[in-house]
Amino acid sequence: MNAKQRSKYEWGLLLGLITVIVLFVSSLWYFSNDKDQEPPMVGMVLLGGMDEEGWNAPQYRGMKKACDSMGVKLLVSDHNSGLDGACADAVREMVKNGAGMVFLTSYSYTTDAKTLIREFPQIAFGTNSAECRGRNMTSYFIRMYQGRYLTGALAGLRTKSNIIGYVAAMPNSEVNRGINAFTLGVKRTNPQARVIVMYTGSWQDEEIEAANANRLITKEHADVITYHQDEPAAANVAEELGIDYIGYYEDLQNRSEHDLTSVVCNWDRYYEEIVKYYLKGEMNFVDNRWVGMEAGLVELSPFSDAVDYEQRGILDQLKKEMMAGNFVFAGEIYDNQGKLRCRSDEVIRDDRLLQHMDWLVKGVEVLE
C-alpha cells in the first residue's frame, strides 16, 4: 500500500469513526430527551382548600383540567395564609421540585410575591393581584365586574324595599370594582335603590359573613343579598330567611326560587390559554391579562323561576350592549362623596380599574 492509498484508508476510518460517534450521541439525546423527559410543571398556591367550593375549588378544577389537556404536571399547595410566610415556603418547595411557573391565586399573597419574583427571576409568576409588578410577574384575572353589572341590574329589578345588601371581604381594588359595577347595574334599572355594604375584613370568615348578612336583612331591611367572599355564607343566611340572593364564583344550583343566579367564570378555558403562553415563553410579555364576556369566560348561571321573562329580556339587552362595546365604567360617574370620577365622554382605563379603585360610586353606603 503506497502513501496515497494509506492516506485514503486512514481518512475512511476517521470518517467511519465520526459517523459512529454521531449516531451514538444522537441516540443518547433521543432517548434521554424524547422518551424520559419530565413534563413541564406549574404550581398553584391556594388560600383555602382545593375542595372548598366558592373561590378555591373552581380555581383548582380549572387549572387541573387545563394542565391535563396539555400534558403539564400540576403541583398544588392549599390552605396557605398570606400572613405567615406559608405562601413563600410553598413556592420554594414547588421550584425545588421543578415548577417553571407558579400561580398565586389570592390578593393576600401580594407581600410574598414581591419577595418571590426577586428570589426566583428565572420563574414565571402569575397573580390575581394587580398590586405587584415585575419582569417575571403578570397579573391575570377575568372581568367578573361585567357579570356584577348584570346581576346588579337584576337586583334593581327584584328589590321591593329598594335596599340591597352586599357582604364584602375588604376595600381593595378588586372588591370595590365589583361593588361599583354591581351598583351601576342597580342604578340602571332602579335609580331609587341603595346598596348597603358591610366589610368582613377577611376572605374567609363564615361567622362574620353570616352575621353581616343577617344584620343587612333583619335590621336594614335588604330584600336582595349578594357577596364577595370565598364561600357562600351570606347566601346560606338569605336562603334560610327566604330572601333573594345572587351568588359569586360558583353556581349554587338553584337551591330555591330565591337563588336568582350567580356570576361564574370558565377558569379551565382561561388557564389553558395562560399555560399555553407559558409553554411558548410568552407569559410575562405583558403586565396584565384581563378578559371577560367577549371571550365567553364570564357567565350568569341559569336563572331561577322567580326571574320572569321581562326581567330576562332586560338583562339580555344589557349584555348585548356590553358585547357591542358599551363599557360598564364609562360616562358620567360620581363617587359616594360627590366627586366626579368619570366624565360624560370618558372611559375609565384598565390600569385605573385594576390598581386604583379606592372609591365607591354614588348609591353605595358602607355600614360599620
Coordinates of C-alpha atoms in Angstrom, one line a residue:
M1 CA 0.0 0.0 0.0
N2 CA 1.5 3.3 -1.1
A3 CA 1.3 6.5 0.8
K4 CA -1.7 7.8 -1.2
Q5 CA -3.7 4.6 -0.6
R6 CA -2.8 4.7 3.1
S7 CA -4.0 8.3 3.4
K8 CA -7.4 7.4 1.8
Y9 CA -7.7 4.4 4.1
E10 CA -7.0 6.4 7.2
W11 CA -9.5 9.1 6.2
G12 CA -12.1 6.4 5.6
L13 CA -11.5 5.0 9.1
L14 CA -11.7 8.5 10.6
L15 CA -15.0 9.3 8.8
G16 CA -16.4 6.0 9.9
L17 CA -15.5 6.6 13.5
I18 CA -17.1 10.1 13.4
T19 CA -20.3 8.6 11.9
V20 CA -20.4 6.0 14.8
I21 CA -19.9 8.7 17.4
V22 CA -22.6 11.0 15.9
L23 CA -25.1 8.1 15.8
F24 CA -24.3 7.2 19.4
V25 CA -24.7 10.7 20.7
S26 CA -27.9 11.2 18.7
S27 CA -29.4 8.0 20.2
L28 CA -28.5 9.2 23.7
W29 CA -30.1 12.5 23.0
Y30 CA -33.2 10.9 21.6
F31 CA -33.8 8.5 24.4
S32 CA -32.9 11.0 27.2
N33 CA -34.9 13.9 25.8
D34 CA -37.8 12.3 23.9
K35 CA -38.5 9.3 26.0
D36 CA -37.6 10.1 29.5
Q37 CA -38.0 13.9 29.6
E38 CA -40.1 15.2 32.5
P39 CA -43.3 17.0 31.5
P40 CA -43.3 20.8 32.2
M41 CA -44.5 21.7 35.6
V42 CA -46.6 24.5 37.0
G43 CA -47.5 25.3 40.6
M44 CA -50.7 26.7 42.2
V45 CA -50.9 28.2 45.7
L46 CA -54.4 28.4 47.2
L47 CA -55.6 30.3 50.2
G48 CA -58.2 27.7 51.2
G49 CA -58.7 24.0 50.4
M50 CA -58.8 22.8 46.9
D51 CA -62.1 21.1 47.6
E52 CA -63.7 24.2 49.1
E53 CA -66.5 25.5 46.9
G54 CA -66.6 29.2 46.2
W55 CA -63.2 30.6 45.1
N56 CA -60.7 27.8 45.7
A57 CA -62.3 24.7 44.2
P58 CA -63.1 26.3 40.8
Q59 CA -59.6 27.6 40.6
Y60 CA -58.1 24.1 41.2
R61 CA -60.5 22.3 38.9
G62 CA -59.9 24.9 36.1
M63 CA -56.1 24.6 36.4
K64 CA -56.2 20.8 36.7
K65 CA -58.4 20.4 33.6
A66 CA -56.1 22.8 31.6
C67 CA -52.9 21.0 32.7
D68 CA -54.3 17.5 32.0
S69 CA -55.3 18.6 28.5
M70 CA -51.8 19.8 27.7
G71 CA -49.7 17.1 29.4
V72 CA -48.5 19.6 32.1
K73 CA -47.8 18.3 35.6
L74 CA -49.6 20.4 38.3
L75 CA -48.2 20.9 41.8
V76 CA -50.7 22.3 44.3
S77 CA -50.4 23.7 47.8
D78 CA -53.6 24.7 49.5
H79 CA -54.5 26.2 52.9
N80 CA -51.8 28.8 52.7
S81 CA -52.2 32.0 54.6
G82 CA -50.8 35.2 53.1
L83 CA -49.8 36.4 56.6
D84 CA -47.3 33.9 57.9
G85 CA -44.9 33.2 55.0
A86 CA -46.7 29.9 54.2
C87 CA -47.2 31.0 50.6
A88 CA -43.5 31.8 50.1
D89 CA -42.5 28.4 51.6
A90 CA -44.9 26.6 49.3
V91 CA -43.5 28.3 46.3
R92 CA -39.9 27.5 47.3
E93 CA -40.8 23.8 47.5
M94 CA -42.5 23.9 44.1
V95 CA -39.5 25.5 42.5
K96 CA -37.2 22.9 44.1
N97 CA -39.5 20.2 42.6
G98 CA -39.2 21.6 39.1
A99 CA -42.0 24.1 38.7
G100 CA -41.2 26.6 36.0
M101 CA -44.3 28.8 36.6
V102 CA -46.3 29.4 39.7
F103 CA -49.8 30.8 40.1
L104 CA -50.6 32.8 43.2
T105 CA -54.4 32.8 43.5
S106 CA -55.1 35.4 46.2
Y107 CA -54.7 39.1 46.9
S108 CA -53.3 38.0 50.3
Y109 CA -50.1 36.9 48.6
T110 CA -49.0 40.3 47.4
T111 CA -46.3 40.8 50.0
D112 CA -44.8 37.4 49.5
A113 CA -45.0 37.9 45.7
K114 CA -42.7 40.9 45.9
T115 CA -40.1 38.8 47.6
L116 CA -40.5 35.7 45.4
I117 CA -40.1 37.5 42.0
R118 CA -36.7 38.7 43.1
E119 CA -35.7 35.5 44.7
F120 CA -36.6 33.4 41.6
P121 CA -36.0 35.7 38.5
Q122 CA -36.0 32.6 36.3
I123 CA -39.5 31.5 37.3
A124 CA -42.6 32.9 35.6
F125 CA -45.3 34.1 38.0
G126 CA -49.0 34.8 37.6
T127 CA -51.1 36.5 40.3
N128 CA -54.7 37.6 40.8
S129 CA -53.5 40.8 42.4
A130 CA -52.6 43.8 40.2
E131 CA -50.7 45.3 43.1
C132 CA -47.4 43.6 42.4
R133 CA -45.3 44.1 39.2
G134 CA -42.1 42.6 38.0
R135 CA -40.4 41.5 34.8
N136 CA -41.4 37.9 35.6
M137 CA -44.8 38.6 37.1
T138 CA -48.1 39.1 35.2
S139 CA -51.5 39.9 36.7
Y140 CA -54.2 37.7 35.3
F141 CA -57.9 37.9 36.0
I142 CA -61.4 37.7 34.4
R143 CA -63.6 40.7 34.1
M144 CA -66.0 39.5 36.7
Y145 CA -67.3 43.0 37.1
Q146 CA -69.2 42.6 33.8
G147 CA -71.3 39.8 35.5
R148 CA -71.6 42.0 38.6
Y149 CA -73.1 44.8 36.5
L150 CA -75.8 42.4 35.1
T151 CA -76.6 40.9 38.5
G152 CA -76.8 44.4 39.9
A153 CA -79.4 45.2 37.2
L154 CA -81.3 42.1 38.2
A155 CA -81.2 43.1 41.9
G156 CA -82.6 46.5 41.0
L157 CA -85.5 44.9 39.2
R158 CA -86.2 42.4 42.0
T159 CA -86.0 44.6 45.1
K160 CA -89.2 46.0 46.7
S161 CA -87.6 47.7 49.7
N162 CA -85.0 49.4 47.4
I163 CA -82.3 48.2 49.8
I164 CA -79.8 45.7 48.6
G165 CA -77.2 44.1 50.9
Y166 CA -73.6 43.4 49.9
V167 CA -71.2 41.4 52.2
A168 CA -67.7 42.1 51.1
A169 CA -64.2 41.0 52.2
M170 CA -62.2 44.2 52.2
P171 CA -62.0 47.5 50.4
N172 CA -59.3 46.8 47.8
S173 CA -59.5 47.5 44.1
E174 CA -60.9 44.1 43.2
V175 CA -63.7 44.1 45.7
N176 CA -64.5 47.8 45.2
R177 CA -64.6 47.3 41.4
G178 CA -67.2 44.6 41.9
I179 CA -69.3 46.7 44.3
N180 CA -69.2 49.7 41.9
A181 CA -70.1 47.6 38.8
F182 CA -73.0 46.0 40.7
T183 CA -74.3 49.4 41.9
L184 CA -74.1 50.9 38.4
G185 CA -76.2 48.0 37.3
V186 CA -78.7 48.5 40.1
K187 CA -79.0 52.2 39.2
R188 CA -79.5 51.3 35.5
T189 CA -82.8 49.6 36.3
N190 CA -83.8 51.2 39.6
P191 CA -82.4 54.7 40.3
Q192 CA -84.1 54.8 43.7
A193 CA -82.4 51.7 45.1
R194 CA -79.4 51.8 47.6
V195 CA -76.6 49.3 48.1
I196 CA -75.5 48.8 51.7
V197 CA -72.1 47.2 52.1
M198 CA -70.6 45.5 55.1
Y199 CA -66.9 44.6 55.0
T200 CA -65.8 41.5 56.9
G201 CA -62.0 42.1 56.8
S202 CA -61.3 38.6 55.6
W203 CA -61.8 36.4 52.5
Q204 CA -63.0 33.6 54.6
D205 CA -64.8 34.0 57.9
E206 CA -68.2 32.4 57.8
E207 CA -69.3 33.6 61.2
I208 CA -68.8 37.2 60.4
E209 CA -70.2 36.8 56.9
A210 CA -73.4 35.2 58.3
A211 CA -73.7 37.9 61.0
N212 CA -73.4 40.7 58.4
A213 CA -75.9 39.1 56.1
N214 CA -78.3 38.6 59.0
R215 CA -78.0 42.3 60.0
L216 CA -78.5 43.6 56.5
I217 CA -81.7 41.6 56.2
T218 CA -83.2 41.9 59.6
K219 CA -82.0 45.4 60.6
E220 CA -81.5 47.2 57.4
H221 CA -84.4 45.5 55.5
A222 CA -82.4 44.4 52.5
D223 CA -84.5 42.1 50.4
V224 CA -81.7 41.1 47.9
I225 CA -78.3 39.9 49.1
T226 CA -75.0 39.3 47.3
Y227 CA -71.4 38.9 48.5
H228 CA -67.7 38.9 47.6
Q229 CA -66.2 36.2 49.8
D230 CA -64.6 32.8 49.2
E231 CA -67.7 30.9 50.3
P232 CA -71.5 31.4 50.2
A233 CA -72.2 32.0 53.9
A234 CA -74.2 35.1 53.1
A235 CA -76.3 33.2 50.5
N236 CA -77.0 30.5 53.1
V237 CA -78.4 33.1 55.5
A238 CA -80.6 34.6 52.8
E239 CA -81.9 31.1 51.8
E240 CA -82.8 30.4 55.5
L241 CA -84.6 33.7 55.8
G242 CA -86.4 33.4 52.5
I243 CA -84.7 36.4 50.8
D244 CA -83.5 36.7 47.2
Y245 CA -79.7 36.3 46.7
I246 CA -77.1 36.3 44.0
G247 CA -74.1 34.0 44.1
Y248 CA -70.5 34.6 43.2
Y249 CA -67.7 32.3 41.8
E250 CA -69.9 29.2 41.8
D251 CA -73.3 28.0 40.5
L252 CA -75.4 27.4 43.6
Q253 CA -77.6 25.1 41.6
N254 CA -80.9 26.9 42.1
R255 CA -81.5 25.8 45.7
S256 CA -84.8 27.6 45.6
E257 CA -86.5 30.4 43.7
H258 CA -84.6 32.8 45.9
D259 CA -81.3 31.7 44.3
L260 CA -81.7 34.1 41.4
T261 CA -78.4 33.4 39.6
S262 CA -74.6 33.5 40.2
V263 CA -71.7 35.2 38.4
V264 CA -69.5 32.3 37.3
C265 CA -66.4 32.0 35.1
N266 CA -64.8 29.3 32.9
W267 CA -61.4 29.1 34.7
D268 CA -60.4 25.9 32.7
R269 CA -60.5 27.8 29.4
Y270 CA -58.7 30.8 30.8
Y271 CA -56.0 28.7 32.5
E272 CA -55.5 26.7 29.3
E273 CA -54.8 30.0 27.5
I274 CA -52.4 31.2 30.1
V275 CA -50.5 27.9 30.3
K276 CA -50.1 28.0 26.6
Y277 CA -48.5 31.4 26.9
Y278 CA -46.1 30.0 29.5
L279 CA -45.1 27.0 27.3
K280 CA -44.4 29.4 24.4
G281 CA -42.2 31.5 26.7
E282 CA -44.7 34.5 26.4
M283 CA -46.4 34.5 29.8
N284 CA -44.7 37.7 31.1
F285 CA -44.7 39.6 27.8
V286 CA -47.5 41.9 29.3
D287 CA -48.3 43.3 32.7
N288 CA -51.9 42.2 32.7
R289 CA -54.0 39.5 31.0
W290 CA -57.6 40.6 31.5
V291 CA -60.5 39.1 29.5
G292 CA -64.3 38.6 30.1
M293 CA -67.6 38.0 28.5
E294 CA -66.3 38.8 25.0
A295 CA -64.2 35.6 25.3
G296 CA -67.0 33.6 26.9
L297 CA -65.2 33.5 30.2
V298 CA -67.8 35.3 32.4
E299 CA -71.4 34.0 32.5
L300 CA -74.5 34.0 34.7
S301 CA -75.7 30.7 35.9
P302 CA -79.3 29.6 35.0
F303 CA -81.9 31.9 36.4
S304 CA -84.4 30.7 39.0
D305 CA -88.1 30.6 38.1
A306 CA -88.6 33.8 40.1
V307 CA -86.8 35.8 37.3
D308 CA -89.6 36.5 34.8
Y309 CA -89.5 36.8 31.1
E310 CA -89.4 40.6 31.1
Q311 CA -86.5 40.7 33.5
R312 CA -84.5 38.2 31.5
G313 CA -85.1 40.3 28.4
I314 CA -83.8 43.4 30.1
L315 CA -80.6 41.6 31.2
D316 CA -80.2 40.1 27.7
Q317 CA -80.4 43.6 26.2
L318 CA -77.8 45.0 28.7
K319 CA -75.4 42.1 27.8
K320 CA -75.8 42.8 24.1
E321 CA -74.9 46.4 24.8
M322 CA -71.7 45.3 26.5
M323 CA -70.8 42.9 23.7
A324 CA -71.3 45.8 21.3
G325 CA -68.6 47.8 23.0
N326 CA -70.5 49.8 25.7
F327 CA -68.3 49.9 28.7
V328 CA -69.5 49.5 32.3
F329 CA -67.2 52.2 33.7
A330 CA -68.0 54.9 31.1
G331 CA -70.0 58.1 31.0
E332 CA -70.6 60.4 34.0
I333 CA -69.9 58.6 37.3
Y334 CA -69.8 60.3 40.7
D335 CA -68.5 58.6 43.9
N336 CA -70.5 58.5 47.1
Q337 CA -68.7 61.6 48.3
G338 CA -69.9 63.7 45.4
K339 CA -66.6 63.7 43.5
L340 CA -66.7 63.3 39.7
R341 CA -64.7 60.2 38.8
C342 CA -65.6 59.8 35.1
R343 CA -66.7 62.5 32.7
S344 CA -69.6 62.0 30.2
D345 CA -67.2 61.5 27.3
E346 CA -64.7 59.3 29.2
V347 CA -64.0 55.6 29.8
I348 CA -62.0 54.6 32.9
R349 CA -58.8 52.9 31.8
D350 CA -58.0 49.3 32.8
D351 CA -54.9 50.4 34.9
R352 CA -57.2 52.6 37.0
L353 CA -59.8 49.8 37.4
L354 CA -57.1 47.3 38.3
Q355 CA -55.0 49.3 40.7
H356 CA -56.7 52.5 41.8
M357 CA -60.3 51.8 42.6
D358 CA -60.1 53.1 46.1
W359 CA -63.5 54.8 45.9
L360 CA -67.2 53.7 45.8
V361 CA -69.9 55.0 43.4
K362 CA -72.8 57.1 44.3
G363 CA -75.6 54.9 45.7
V364 CA -73.3 52.8 47.9
E365 CA -73.4 53.2 51.7
V366 CA -70.9 51.4 54.0
L367 CA -72.2 50.1 57.3
E368 CA -69.7 49.8 60.1

